[in-house]
Short mmCIF file of C-alpha atoms and ligand atoms in Angstrom, two decimals:
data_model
loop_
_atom_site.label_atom_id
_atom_site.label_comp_id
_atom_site.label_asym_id
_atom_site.label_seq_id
_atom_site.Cartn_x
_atom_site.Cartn_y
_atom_site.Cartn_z
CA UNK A 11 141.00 -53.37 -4.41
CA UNK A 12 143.06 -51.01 -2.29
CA UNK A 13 140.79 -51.34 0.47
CA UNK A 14 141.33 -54.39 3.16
CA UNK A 15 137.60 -54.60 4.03
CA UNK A 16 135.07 -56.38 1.58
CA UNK A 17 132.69 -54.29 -0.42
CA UNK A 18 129.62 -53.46 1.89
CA UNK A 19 126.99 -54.14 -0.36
CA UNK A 20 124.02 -51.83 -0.09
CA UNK A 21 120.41 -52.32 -0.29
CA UNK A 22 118.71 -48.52 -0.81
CA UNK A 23 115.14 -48.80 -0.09
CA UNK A 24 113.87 -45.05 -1.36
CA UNK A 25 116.96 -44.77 -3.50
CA UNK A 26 115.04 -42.06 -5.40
CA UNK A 27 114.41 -39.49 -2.42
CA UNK A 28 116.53 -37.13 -0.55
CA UNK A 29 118.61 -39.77 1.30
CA UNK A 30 118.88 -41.87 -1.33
CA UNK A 31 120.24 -40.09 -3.67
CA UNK A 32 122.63 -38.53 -1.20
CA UNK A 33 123.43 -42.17 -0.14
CA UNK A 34 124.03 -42.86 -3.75
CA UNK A 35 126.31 -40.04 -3.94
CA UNK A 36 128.62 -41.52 -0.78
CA UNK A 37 128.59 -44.56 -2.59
CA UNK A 38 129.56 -43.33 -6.27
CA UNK A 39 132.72 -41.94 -4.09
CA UNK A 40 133.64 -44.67 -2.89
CA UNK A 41 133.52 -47.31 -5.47
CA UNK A 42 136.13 -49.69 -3.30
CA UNK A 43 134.27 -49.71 0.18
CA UNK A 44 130.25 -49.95 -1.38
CA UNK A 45 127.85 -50.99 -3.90
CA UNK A 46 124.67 -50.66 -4.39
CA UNK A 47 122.68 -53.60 -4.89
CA UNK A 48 119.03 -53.17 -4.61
CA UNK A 49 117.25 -49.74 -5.52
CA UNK A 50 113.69 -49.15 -5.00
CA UNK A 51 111.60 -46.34 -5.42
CA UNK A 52 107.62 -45.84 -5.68
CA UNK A 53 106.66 -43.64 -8.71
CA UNK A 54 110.24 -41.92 -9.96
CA UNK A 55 110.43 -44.49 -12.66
CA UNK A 56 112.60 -42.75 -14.78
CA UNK A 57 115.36 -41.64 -12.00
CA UNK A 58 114.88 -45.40 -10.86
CA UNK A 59 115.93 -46.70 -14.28
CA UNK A 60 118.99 -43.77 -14.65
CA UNK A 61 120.22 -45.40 -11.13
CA UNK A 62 120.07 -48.93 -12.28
CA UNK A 63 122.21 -47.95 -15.62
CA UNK A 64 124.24 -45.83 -13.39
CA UNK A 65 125.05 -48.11 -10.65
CA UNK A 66 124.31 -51.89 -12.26
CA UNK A 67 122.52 -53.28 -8.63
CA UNK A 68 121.07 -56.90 -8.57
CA UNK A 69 117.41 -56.20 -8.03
CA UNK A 70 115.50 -52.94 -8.20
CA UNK A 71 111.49 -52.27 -6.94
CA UNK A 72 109.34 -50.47 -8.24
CA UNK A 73 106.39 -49.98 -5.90
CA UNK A 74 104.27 -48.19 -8.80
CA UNK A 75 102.84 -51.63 -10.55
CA UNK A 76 101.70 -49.13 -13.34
CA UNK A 77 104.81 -48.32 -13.94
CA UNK A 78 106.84 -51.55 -13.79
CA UNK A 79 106.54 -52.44 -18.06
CA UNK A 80 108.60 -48.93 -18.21
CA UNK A 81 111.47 -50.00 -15.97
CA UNK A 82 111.62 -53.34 -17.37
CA UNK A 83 111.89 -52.64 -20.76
CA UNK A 84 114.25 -50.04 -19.79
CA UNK A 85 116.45 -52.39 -18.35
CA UNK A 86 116.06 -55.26 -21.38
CA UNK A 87 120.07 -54.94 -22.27
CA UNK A 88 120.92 -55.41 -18.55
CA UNK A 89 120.98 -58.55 -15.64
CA UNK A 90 119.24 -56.24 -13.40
CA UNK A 91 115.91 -57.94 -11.83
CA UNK A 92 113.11 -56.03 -12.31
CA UNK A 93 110.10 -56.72 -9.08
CA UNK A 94 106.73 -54.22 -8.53
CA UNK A 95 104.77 -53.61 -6.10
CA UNK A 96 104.29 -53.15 -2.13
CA UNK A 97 104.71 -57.18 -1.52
CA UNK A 98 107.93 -57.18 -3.37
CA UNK A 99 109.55 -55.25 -1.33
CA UNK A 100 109.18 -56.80 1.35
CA UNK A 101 110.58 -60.26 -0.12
CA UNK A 102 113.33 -58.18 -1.75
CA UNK A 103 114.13 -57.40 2.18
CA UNK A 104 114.44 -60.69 2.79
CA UNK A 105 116.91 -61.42 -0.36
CA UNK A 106 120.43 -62.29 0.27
CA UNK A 107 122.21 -60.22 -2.26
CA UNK A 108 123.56 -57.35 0.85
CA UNK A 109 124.53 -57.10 3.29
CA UNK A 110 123.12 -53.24 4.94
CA UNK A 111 120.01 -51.98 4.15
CA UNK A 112 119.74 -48.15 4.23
CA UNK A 113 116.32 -47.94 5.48
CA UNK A 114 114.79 -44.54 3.69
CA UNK A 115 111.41 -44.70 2.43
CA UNK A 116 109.20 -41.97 4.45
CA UNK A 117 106.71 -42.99 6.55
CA UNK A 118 104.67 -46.35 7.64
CA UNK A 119 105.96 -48.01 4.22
CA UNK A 120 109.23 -48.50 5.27
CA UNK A 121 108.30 -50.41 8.56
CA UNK A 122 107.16 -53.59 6.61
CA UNK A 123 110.17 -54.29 4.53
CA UNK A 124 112.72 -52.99 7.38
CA UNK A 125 111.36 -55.77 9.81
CA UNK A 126 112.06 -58.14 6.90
CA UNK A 127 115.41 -57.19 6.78
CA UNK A 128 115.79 -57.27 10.35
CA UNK A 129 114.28 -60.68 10.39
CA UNK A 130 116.63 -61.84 7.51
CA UNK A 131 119.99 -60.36 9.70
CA UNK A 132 120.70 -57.52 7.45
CA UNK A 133 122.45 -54.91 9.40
CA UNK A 134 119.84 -51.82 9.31
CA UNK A 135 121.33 -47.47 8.88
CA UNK A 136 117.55 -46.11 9.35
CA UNK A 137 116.73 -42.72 7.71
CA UNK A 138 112.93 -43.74 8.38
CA UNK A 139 112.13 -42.71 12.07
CA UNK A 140 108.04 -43.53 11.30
CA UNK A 141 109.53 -47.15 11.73
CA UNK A 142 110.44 -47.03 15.34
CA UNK A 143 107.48 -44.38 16.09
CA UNK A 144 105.27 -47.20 15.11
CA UNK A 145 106.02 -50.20 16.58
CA UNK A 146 109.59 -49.22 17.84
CA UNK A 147 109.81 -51.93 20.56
CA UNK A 148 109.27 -54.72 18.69
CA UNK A 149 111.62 -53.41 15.85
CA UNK A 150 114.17 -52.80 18.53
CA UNK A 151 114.02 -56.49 20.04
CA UNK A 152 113.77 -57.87 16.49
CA UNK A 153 117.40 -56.29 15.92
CA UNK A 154 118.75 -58.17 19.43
CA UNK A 155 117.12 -61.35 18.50
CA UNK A 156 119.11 -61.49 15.13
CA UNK A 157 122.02 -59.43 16.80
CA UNK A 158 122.07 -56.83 14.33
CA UNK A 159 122.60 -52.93 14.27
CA UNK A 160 120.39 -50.36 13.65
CA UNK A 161 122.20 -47.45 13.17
CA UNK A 162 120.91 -44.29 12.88
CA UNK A 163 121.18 -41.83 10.02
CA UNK A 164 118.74 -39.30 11.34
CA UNK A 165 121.54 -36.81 12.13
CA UNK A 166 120.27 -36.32 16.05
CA UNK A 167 120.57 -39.51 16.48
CA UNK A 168 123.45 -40.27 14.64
CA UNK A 169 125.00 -37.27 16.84
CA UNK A 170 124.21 -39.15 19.73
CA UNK A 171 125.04 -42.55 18.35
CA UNK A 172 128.40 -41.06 18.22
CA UNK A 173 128.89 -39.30 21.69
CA UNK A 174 128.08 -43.07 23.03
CA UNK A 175 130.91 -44.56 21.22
CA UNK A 176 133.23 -45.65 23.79
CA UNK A 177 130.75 -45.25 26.77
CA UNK A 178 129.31 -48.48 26.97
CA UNK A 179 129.39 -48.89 30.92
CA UNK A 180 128.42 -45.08 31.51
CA UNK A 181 125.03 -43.98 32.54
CA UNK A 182 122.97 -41.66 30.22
CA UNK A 183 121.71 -38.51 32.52
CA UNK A 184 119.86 -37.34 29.91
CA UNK A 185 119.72 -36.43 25.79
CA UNK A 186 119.68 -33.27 24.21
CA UNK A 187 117.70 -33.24 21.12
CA UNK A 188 118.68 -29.93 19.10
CA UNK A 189 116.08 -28.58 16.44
CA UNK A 190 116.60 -25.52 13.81
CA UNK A 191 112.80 -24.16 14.77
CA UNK A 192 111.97 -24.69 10.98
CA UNK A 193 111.22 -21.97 8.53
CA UNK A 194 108.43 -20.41 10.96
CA UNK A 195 110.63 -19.87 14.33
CA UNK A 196 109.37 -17.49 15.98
CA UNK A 197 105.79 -16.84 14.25
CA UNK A 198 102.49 -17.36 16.07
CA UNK A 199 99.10 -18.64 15.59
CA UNK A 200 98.05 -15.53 13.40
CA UNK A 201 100.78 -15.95 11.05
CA UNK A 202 100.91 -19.77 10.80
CA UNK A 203 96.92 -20.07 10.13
CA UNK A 204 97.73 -18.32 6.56
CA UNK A 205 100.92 -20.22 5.42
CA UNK A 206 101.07 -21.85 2.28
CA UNK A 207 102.64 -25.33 1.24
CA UNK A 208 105.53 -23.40 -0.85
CA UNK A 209 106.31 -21.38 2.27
CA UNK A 210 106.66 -24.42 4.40
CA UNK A 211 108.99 -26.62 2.44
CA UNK A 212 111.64 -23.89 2.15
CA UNK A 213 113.37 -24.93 5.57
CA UNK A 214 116.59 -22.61 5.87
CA UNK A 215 119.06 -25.28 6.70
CA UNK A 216 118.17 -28.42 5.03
CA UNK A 217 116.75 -29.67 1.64
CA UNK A 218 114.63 -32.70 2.35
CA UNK A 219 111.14 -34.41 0.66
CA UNK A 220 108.59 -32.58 1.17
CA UNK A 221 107.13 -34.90 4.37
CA UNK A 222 109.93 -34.05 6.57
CA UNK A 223 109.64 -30.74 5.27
CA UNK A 224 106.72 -29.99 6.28
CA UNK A 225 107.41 -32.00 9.97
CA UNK A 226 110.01 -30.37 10.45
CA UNK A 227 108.01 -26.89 10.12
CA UNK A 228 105.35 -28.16 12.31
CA UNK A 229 107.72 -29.20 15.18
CA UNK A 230 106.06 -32.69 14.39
CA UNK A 231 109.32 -33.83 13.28
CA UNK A 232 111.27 -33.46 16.11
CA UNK A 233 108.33 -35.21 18.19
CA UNK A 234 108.77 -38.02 16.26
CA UNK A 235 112.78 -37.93 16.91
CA UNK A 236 111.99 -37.80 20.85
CA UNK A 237 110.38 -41.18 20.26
CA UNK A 238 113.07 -42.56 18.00
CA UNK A 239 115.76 -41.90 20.45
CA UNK A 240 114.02 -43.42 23.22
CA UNK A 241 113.98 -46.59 21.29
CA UNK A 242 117.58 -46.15 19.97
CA UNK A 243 118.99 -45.15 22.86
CA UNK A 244 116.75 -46.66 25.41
CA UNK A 245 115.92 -43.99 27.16
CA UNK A 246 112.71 -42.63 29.22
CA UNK A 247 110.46 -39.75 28.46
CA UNK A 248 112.27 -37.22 31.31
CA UNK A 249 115.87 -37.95 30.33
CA UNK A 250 114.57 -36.62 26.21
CA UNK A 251 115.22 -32.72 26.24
CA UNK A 252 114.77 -30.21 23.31
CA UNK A 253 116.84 -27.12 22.84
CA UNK A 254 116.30 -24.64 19.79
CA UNK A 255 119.76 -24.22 17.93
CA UNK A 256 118.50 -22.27 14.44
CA UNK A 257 122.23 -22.74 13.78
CA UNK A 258 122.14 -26.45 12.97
CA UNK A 259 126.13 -26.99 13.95
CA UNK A 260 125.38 -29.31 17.12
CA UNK A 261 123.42 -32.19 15.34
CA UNK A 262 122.71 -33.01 19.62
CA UNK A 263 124.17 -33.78 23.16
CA UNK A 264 124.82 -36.37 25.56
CA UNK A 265 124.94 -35.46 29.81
CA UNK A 266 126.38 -37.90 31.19
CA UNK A 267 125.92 -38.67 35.07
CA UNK A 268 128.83 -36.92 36.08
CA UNK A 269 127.33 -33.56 34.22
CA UNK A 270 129.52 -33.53 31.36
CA UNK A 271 128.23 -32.91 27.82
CA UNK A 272 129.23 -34.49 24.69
CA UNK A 273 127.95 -32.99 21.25
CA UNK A 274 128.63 -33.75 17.87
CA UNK A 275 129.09 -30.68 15.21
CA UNK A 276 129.83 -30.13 11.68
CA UNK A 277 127.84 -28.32 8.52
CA UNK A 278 124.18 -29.54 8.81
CA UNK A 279 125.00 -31.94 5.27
CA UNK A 280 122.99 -35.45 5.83
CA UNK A 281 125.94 -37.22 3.70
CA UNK A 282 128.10 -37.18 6.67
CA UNK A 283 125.51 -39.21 8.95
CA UNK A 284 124.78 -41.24 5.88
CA UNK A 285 128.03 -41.98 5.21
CA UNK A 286 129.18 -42.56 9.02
CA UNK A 287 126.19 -45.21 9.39
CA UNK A 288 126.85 -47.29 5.85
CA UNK A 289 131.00 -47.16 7.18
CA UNK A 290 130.67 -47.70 10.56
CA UNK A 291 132.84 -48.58 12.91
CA UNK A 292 135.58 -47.06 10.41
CA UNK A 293 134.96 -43.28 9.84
CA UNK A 294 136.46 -42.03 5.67
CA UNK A 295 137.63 -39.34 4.49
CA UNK A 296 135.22 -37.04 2.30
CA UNK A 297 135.39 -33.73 0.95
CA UNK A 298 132.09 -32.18 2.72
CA UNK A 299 132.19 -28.60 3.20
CA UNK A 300 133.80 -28.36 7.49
CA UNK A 301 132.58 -25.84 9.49
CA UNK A 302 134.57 -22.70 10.34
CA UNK A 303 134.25 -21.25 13.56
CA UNK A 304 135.43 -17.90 11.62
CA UNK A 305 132.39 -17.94 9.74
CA UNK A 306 129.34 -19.17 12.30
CA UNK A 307 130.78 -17.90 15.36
CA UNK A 308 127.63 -17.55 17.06
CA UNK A 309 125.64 -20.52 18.38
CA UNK A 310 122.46 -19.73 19.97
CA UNK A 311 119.87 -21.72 21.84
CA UNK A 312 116.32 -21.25 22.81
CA UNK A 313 113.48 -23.38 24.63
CA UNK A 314 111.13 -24.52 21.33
CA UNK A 315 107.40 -22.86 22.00
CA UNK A 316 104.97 -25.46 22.53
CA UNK A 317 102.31 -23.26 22.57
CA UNK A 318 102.40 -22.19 19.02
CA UNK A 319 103.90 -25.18 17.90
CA UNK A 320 101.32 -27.68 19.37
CA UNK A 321 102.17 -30.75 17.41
CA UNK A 322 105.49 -31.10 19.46
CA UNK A 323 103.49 -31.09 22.78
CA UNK A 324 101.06 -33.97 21.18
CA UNK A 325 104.02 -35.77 20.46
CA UNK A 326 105.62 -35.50 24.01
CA UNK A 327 101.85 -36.90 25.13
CA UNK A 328 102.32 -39.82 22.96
CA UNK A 329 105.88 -40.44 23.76
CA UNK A 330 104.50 -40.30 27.86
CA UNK A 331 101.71 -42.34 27.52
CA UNK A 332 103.55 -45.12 25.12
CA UNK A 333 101.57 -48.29 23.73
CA UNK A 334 99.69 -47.58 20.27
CA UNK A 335 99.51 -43.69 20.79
CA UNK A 336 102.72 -43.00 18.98
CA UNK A 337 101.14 -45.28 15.89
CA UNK A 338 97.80 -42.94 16.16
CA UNK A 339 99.25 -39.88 16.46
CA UNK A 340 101.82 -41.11 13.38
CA UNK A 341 98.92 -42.25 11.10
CA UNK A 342 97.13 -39.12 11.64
CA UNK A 343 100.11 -36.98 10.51
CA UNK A 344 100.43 -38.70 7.79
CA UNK A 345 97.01 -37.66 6.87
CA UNK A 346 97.35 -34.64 7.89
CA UNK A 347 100.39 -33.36 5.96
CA UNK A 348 99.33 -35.64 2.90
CA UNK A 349 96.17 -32.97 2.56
CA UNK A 350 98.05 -30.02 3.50
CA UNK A 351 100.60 -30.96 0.70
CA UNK A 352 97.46 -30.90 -1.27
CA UNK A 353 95.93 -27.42 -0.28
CA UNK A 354 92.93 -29.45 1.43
CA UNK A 355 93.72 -27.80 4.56
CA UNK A 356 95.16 -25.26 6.17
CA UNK A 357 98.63 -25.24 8.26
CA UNK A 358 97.05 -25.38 11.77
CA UNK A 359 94.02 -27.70 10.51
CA UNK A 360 97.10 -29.96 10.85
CA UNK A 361 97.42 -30.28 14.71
CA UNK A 362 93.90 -30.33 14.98
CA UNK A 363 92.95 -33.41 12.88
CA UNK A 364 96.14 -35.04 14.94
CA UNK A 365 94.18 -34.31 18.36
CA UNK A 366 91.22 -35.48 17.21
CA UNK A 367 92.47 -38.84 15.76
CA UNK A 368 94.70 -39.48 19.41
CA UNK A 369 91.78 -38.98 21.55
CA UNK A 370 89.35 -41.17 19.24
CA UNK A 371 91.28 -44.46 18.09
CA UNK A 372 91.04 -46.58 21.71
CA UNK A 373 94.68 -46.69 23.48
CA UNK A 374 96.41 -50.35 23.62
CA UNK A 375 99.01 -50.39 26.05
CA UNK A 376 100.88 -53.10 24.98
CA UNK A 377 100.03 -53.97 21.33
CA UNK A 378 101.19 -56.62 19.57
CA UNK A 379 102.67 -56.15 15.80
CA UNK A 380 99.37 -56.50 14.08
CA UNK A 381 97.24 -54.31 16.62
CA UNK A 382 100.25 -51.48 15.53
CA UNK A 383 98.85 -52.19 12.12
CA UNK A 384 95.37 -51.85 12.94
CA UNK A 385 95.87 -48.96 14.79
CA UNK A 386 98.01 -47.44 12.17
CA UNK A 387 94.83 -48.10 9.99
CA UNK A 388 91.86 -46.82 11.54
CA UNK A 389 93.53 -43.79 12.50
CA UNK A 390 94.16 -43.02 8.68
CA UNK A 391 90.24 -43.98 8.25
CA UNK A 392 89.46 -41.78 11.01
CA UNK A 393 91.50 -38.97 9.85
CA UNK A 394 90.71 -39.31 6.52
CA UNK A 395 86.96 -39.27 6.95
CA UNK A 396 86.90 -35.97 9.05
CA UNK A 397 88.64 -34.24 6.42
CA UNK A 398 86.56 -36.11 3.50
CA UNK A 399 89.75 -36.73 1.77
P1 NAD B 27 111.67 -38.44 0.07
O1 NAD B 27 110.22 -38.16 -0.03
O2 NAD B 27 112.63 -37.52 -0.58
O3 NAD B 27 111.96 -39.92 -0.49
C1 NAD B 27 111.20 -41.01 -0.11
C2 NAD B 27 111.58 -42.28 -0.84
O4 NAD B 27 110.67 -43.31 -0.45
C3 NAD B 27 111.49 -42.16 -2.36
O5 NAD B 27 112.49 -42.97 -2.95
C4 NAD B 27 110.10 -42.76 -2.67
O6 NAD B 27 110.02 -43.35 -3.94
C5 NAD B 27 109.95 -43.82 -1.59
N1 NAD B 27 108.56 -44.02 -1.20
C6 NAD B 27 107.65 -43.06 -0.91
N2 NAD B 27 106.46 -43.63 -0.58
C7 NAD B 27 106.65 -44.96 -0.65
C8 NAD B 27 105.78 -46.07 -0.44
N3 NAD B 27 104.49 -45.93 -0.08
N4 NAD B 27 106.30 -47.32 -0.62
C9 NAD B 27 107.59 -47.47 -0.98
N5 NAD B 27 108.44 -46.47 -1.20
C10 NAD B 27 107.98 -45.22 -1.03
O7 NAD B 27 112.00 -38.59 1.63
P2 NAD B 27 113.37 -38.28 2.38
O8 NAD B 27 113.41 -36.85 2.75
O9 NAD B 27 114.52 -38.89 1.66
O10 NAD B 27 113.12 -39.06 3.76
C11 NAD B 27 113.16 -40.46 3.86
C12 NAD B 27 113.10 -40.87 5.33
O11 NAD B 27 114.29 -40.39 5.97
C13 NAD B 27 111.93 -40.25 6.10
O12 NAD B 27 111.46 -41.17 7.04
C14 NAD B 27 112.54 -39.05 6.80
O13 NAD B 27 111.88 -38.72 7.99
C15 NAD B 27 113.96 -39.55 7.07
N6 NAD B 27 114.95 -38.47 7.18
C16 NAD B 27 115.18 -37.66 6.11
C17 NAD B 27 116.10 -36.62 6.21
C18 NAD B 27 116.40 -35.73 5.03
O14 NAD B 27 117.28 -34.88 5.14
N7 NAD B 27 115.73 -35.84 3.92
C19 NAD B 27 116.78 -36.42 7.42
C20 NAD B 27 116.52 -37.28 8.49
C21 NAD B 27 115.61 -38.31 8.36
MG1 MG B 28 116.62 -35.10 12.21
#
């Protein structure tokens, strides 16, 4: 080993999506600072199976029980332990074989086994914002009970994250969020009423799964990143701003009380915030594509329209009013972009079944862990049954 640090050994939990294969990539290229040691994924049995010859890890989950003789009689020849299934994972959490989890299964799934972790003192890099939209405070005090970091991969935050390094003792004046605008920036009501789920997963900067995707077109997605950073970063509702930047060079901003700003750029790439959260404090050396200021020398900004884009403005309400509103309003996206994904309904149908859902399930102000879950839960029901799905 050339390296004087140990191997970080890495727990990937969604090791078969977007991050976790990119995460896998970081890894592969740097053999003498990371391993991989536990890979789960829910149905991609087969890429599941390639990673665990790839990358030998101790355990791997898969969450599809159907599908769990395949993987282990795929992985007979090897040591490789073979679990299935939604409790599994969260026991695997708890395991002792890493040492960081990179937290990147989408949605409410991932909240479960990251609080494990959390609970076990596994440092936490979280890709999966639904975690701290949920139930954000108590994951947040779960991580300074056990004094562990949760650092964030979501490249705002990450952007952030790094403008704070070194300001410990200096106020926050506010945060500025940036967002691309998605693949419809600039459309209205008239156009978005007819789009089509092909349409909205092309997003022009990023290639993500197909949730984010289609957040990220809604303007849901950077809702749910005002609520993640005020968890993060610990920050209230007025001092969370968000500025259009279609460029996607600033990844976001920091105003500090003295007015100055502090932004993070570089090629909109997710490896780099990946990679920055599984090495931190150290930054390596990569070959990423840099940005040339020859080649993008514009950067533009605009104020995101709220109007059109009315799932932003729900989220804002939710991240105002706090308590299990953030949970509702999370549940009932799910939902919603779970049957849009399906052609059940259409693009604006969206924001509507969202609205309904957050004025119907009753508001808890302060909810305990399990009244998250319930709330999480009858807002699915509720959403689910207006839309017969
Ligand atoms: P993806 O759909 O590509 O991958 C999701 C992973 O989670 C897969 O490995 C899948 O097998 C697993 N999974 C899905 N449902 C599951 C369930 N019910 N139980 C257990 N595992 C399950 O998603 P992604 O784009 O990689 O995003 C992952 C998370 O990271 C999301 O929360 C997303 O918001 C966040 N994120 C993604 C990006 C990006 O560029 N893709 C950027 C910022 C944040
Ligand atoms: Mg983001």
């Amino acid at each position: 080993m050339t390296n004087d640090q140990p191997i970080k050994r890495i727990a990937i939990f969604g090791s078969t999506g977007s991050i976790g294969t990119q995460a896998l990539e970081v890894i592969a290229a740097n053999p003498d600072k990371f391993s991989a040691e536990v890979l789960t994924a829910q149905h991609n049995a087969e890429l599941l199976v390639r990673q665990a010859l790839d990358f030998n890890p101790n355990v791997v989950v898969i969450g599809d029980e159907k599908k769990y003789a395949f993987v282990k009689d795929a992985l007979a020849s090897t040591d490789v332990k073979v679990f299935s299934g939604a409790k599994a994972l969260e026991e695997v959490a708890a395991m002792d074989c890493y040492d960081l989890m990179l937290a990147a299964i989408v949605g409410y799934a991932g909240l479960k086994p990251t609080l494990n972790a959390l609970q076990s003192g596994k440092a936490i890099a979280l890709a999966n914002k639904e975690t701290l939209v949920v139930a954000g405070d108590i994951v947040m005090r779960k991580a300074v009970e056990n004094r562990v970091p949760v650092i964030p991969v979501d490249s705002e935050h990450s952007a952030i994250f790094q403008c704070l390094v070194g300001e410990t003792r200096n106020k926050i004046e506010k945060v500025i969020l940036t967002a691309s605008g998605g693949p419809f920036l600039g459309r209205k009501p008239n156009y978005l009423v007819n789009v089509k789920r092909e349409h909205a997963l092309q997003h022009p900067n990023w290639s993500m799964g197909a949730k984010i995707s289609i957040d990220s077109a809604t303007l849901m997605n950077k809702g749910l990143e005002m609520i993640e950073a005020k968890w993060l970063f610990n920050l209230k509702p007025e001092q969370i701003q968000v500025v259009v930047h279609p460029q996607s060079i600033i990844h976001s901003m920091v105003q500090f009380e003295d007015g100055s700003i502090k932004a993070q750029m570089g090629m909109p790439d997710m490896k780099l915030p990946i990679q920055y959260a599984m090495a931190f404090p150290k930054r390596i050396p990569n070959s990423f594509p840099r940005y040339d200021f020859k080649k993008v020398n514009t950067l533009t900004f605009e104020e995101p329209d709220i109007k059109t884009f009315r799932n932003l403005g729900l989220a804002m309400d939710a991240l105002q009013k706090g308590g299990n509103l953030p949970a509702i309003m999370n549940a009932a996206n799910e939902i919603a972009v779970y049957a849009f994904l399906r052609n059940r309904i259409n693009f604006l149908d969206m924001t509507d079944l969202i609205e309904k859902t957050m004025q119907a399930v009753p508001f808890i102000a302060q909810p305990t862990l399990e009244e998250y879950f319930e709330s999480d839960g009858e807002a699915r029901n509720f959403a689910a049954d207006i839309i017969k799905l």
